[in-house]
Tab-separated table of C-alpha atoms and ligand atoms in Angstrom:
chain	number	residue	atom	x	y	z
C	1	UNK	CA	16.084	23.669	11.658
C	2	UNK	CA	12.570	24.077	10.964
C	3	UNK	CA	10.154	20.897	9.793
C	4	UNK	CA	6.982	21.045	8.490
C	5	UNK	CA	4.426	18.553	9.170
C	6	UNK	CA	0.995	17.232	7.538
C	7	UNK	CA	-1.280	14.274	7.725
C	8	UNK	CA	-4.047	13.043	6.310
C	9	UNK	CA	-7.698	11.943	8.421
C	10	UNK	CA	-5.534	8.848	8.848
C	11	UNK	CA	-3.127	10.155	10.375
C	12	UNK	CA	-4.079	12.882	12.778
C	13	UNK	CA	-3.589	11.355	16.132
C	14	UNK	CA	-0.185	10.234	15.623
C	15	UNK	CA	0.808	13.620	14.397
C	16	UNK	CA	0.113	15.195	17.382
C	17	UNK	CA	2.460	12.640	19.422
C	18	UNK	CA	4.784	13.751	16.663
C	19	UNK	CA	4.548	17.303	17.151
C	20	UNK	CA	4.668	16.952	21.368
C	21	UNK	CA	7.762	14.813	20.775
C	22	UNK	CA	9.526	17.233	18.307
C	23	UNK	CA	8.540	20.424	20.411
C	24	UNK	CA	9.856	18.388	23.626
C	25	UNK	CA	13.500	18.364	21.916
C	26	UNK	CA	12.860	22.462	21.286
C	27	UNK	CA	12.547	21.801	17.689
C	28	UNK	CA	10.717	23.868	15.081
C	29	UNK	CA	7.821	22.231	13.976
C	30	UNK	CA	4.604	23.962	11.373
C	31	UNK	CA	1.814	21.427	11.445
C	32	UNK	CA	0.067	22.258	7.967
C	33	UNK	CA	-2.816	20.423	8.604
C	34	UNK	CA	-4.002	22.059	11.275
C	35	UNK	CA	-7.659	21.120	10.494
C	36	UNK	CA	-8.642	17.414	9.423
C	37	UNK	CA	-12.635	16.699	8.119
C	38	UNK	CA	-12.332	13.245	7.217
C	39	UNK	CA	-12.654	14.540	3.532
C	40	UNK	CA	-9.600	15.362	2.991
C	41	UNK	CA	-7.152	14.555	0.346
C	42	UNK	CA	-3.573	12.933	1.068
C	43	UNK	CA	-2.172	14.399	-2.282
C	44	UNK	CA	-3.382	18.192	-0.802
C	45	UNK	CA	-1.451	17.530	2.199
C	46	UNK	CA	1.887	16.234	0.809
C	47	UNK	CA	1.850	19.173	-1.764
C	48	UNK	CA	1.319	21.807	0.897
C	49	UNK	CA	4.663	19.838	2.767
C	50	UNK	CA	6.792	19.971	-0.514
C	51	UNK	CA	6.067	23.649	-1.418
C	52	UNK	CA	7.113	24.680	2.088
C	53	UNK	CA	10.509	22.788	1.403
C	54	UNK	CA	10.849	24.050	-2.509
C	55	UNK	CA	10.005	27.178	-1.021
C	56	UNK	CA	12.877	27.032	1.686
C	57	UNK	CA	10.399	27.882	4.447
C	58	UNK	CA	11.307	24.086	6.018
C	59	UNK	CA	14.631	22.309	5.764
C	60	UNK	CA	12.541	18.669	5.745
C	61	UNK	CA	9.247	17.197	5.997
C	62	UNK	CA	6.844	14.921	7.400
C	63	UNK	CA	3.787	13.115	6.236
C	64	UNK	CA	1.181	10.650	7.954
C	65	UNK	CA	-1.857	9.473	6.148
C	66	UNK	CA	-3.477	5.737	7.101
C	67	UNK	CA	-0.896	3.558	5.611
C	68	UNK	CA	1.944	6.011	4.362
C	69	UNK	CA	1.554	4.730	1.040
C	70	UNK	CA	-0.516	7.549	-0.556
C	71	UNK	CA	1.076	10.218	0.776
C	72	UNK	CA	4.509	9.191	-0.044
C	73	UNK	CA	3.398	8.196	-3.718
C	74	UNK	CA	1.815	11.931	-3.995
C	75	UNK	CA	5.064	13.520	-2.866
C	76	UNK	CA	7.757	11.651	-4.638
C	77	UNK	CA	5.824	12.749	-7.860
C	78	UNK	CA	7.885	16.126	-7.244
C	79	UNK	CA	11.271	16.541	-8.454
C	80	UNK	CA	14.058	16.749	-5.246
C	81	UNK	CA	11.628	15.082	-3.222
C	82	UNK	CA	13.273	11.955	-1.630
C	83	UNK	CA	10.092	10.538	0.732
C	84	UNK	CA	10.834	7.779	2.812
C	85	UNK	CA	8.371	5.198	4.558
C	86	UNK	CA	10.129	4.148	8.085
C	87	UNK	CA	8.742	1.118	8.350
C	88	UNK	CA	11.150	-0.381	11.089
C	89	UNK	CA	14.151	0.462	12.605
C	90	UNK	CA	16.650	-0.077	9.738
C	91	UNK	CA	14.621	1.451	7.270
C	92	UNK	CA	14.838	4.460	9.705
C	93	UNK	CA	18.061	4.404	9.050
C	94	UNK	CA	18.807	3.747	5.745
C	95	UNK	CA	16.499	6.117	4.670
C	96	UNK	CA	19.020	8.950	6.221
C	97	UNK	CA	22.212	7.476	5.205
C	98	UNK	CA	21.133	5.624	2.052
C	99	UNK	CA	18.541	7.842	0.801
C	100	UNK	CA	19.128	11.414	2.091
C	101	UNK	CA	15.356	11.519	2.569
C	102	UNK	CA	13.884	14.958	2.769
C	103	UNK	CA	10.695	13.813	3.925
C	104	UNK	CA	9.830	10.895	6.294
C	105	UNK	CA	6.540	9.397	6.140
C	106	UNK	CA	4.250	7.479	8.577
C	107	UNK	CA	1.167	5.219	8.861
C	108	UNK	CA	-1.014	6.182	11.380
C	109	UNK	CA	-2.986	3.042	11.049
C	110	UNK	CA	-0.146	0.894	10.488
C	111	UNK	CA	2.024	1.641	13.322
C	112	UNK	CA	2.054	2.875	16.944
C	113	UNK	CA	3.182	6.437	17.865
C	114	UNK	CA	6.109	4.956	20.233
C	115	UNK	CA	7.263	2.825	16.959
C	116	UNK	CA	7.419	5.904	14.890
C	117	UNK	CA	9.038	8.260	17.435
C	118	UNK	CA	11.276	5.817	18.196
C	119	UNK	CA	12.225	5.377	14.034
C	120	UNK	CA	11.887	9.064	14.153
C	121	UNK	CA	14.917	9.545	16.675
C	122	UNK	CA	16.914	7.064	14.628
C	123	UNK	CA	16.556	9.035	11.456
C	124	UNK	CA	17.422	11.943	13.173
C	125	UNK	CA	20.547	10.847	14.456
C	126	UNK	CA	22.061	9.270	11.453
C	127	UNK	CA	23.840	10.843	8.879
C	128	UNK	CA	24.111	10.878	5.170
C	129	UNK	CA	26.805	8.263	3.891
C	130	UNK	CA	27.197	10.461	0.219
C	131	UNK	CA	29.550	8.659	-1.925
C	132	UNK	CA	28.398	5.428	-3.724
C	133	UNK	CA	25.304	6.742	-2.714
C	134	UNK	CA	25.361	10.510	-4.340
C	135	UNK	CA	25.541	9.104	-7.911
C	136	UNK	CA	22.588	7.233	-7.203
C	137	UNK	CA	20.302	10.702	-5.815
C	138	UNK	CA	21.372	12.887	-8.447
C	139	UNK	CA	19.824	10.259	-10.886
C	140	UNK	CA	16.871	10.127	-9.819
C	141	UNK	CA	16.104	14.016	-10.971
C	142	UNK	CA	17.127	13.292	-14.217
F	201	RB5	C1	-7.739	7.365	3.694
F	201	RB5	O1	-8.848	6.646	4.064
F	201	RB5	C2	-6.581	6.443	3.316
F	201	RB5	O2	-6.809	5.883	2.066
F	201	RB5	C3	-5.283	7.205	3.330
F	201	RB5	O3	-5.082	7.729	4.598
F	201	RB5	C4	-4.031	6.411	2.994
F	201	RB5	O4	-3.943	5.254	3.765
F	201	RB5	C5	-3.763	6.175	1.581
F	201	RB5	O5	-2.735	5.621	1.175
């Protein structure tokens, strides 16, 4: 289970609480943005995250830029991208069982890294619902 990770100027500190977390629990985890300028682009960094999940080279994704906004608007603009912001806990949530999300996003300047580790944990232990909810994903790549 490999994820791929990317953020932003905005977003570079609480990526790196991401990554220790995610390496703590021995996962996989390719930090794509492994240089920030305070230039950059949040549309460079989300595309470089959705070509590594087209491209099978991560099974999901995650994104930080100040608010979460950008980024998330820049990578749903690809088809099979389902990027969720976890804003609280049940968003966390619903954005695994509801939503299937294949890429969570985060605000670095809108929430704390224990917040968004702690949303993080929920997403990853909750499970895709399917059913009702199916219908509703396959339309969305019409
Ligand atoms: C960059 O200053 C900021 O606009 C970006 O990180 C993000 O918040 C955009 O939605």
């Amino acid at each position: 289970m490999k994820i791929a990770i990317a953020s932003d100027h905005g977003g570079v500190e609480l990526k790196k609480n991401i990554i220790n977390f995610l390496q703590n629990q021995n996962l996989e985890v390719a930090d794509m943005s492994p240089v920030n300028d305070g230039l950059d682009d949040y549309p460079n960094f989300a595309e470089i995250v959705v070509k590594e999940l087209a491209e099978k080279r991560a099974d999901w994704g995650i994104l930080i830029c100040g608010t979460g906004i950008g980024i998330s608007i820049a990578a749903n603009r690809h088809k099979g991208i389902r990027a969720a912001i976890l804003y609280d806990n049940f968003t966390a949530e619903s954005a695994k069982v509801h939503n299937n999300a294949n890429i969570v996003v985060f605000g670095g300047r809108t929430m704390t890294a224990e917040q968004a580790i702690e949303r993080l944990k929920i997403f990853m232990n909750s499970r895709y619902e399917g059913g009702r909810h199916e219908q509703r994903l396959c339309k969305l790549d019409k």
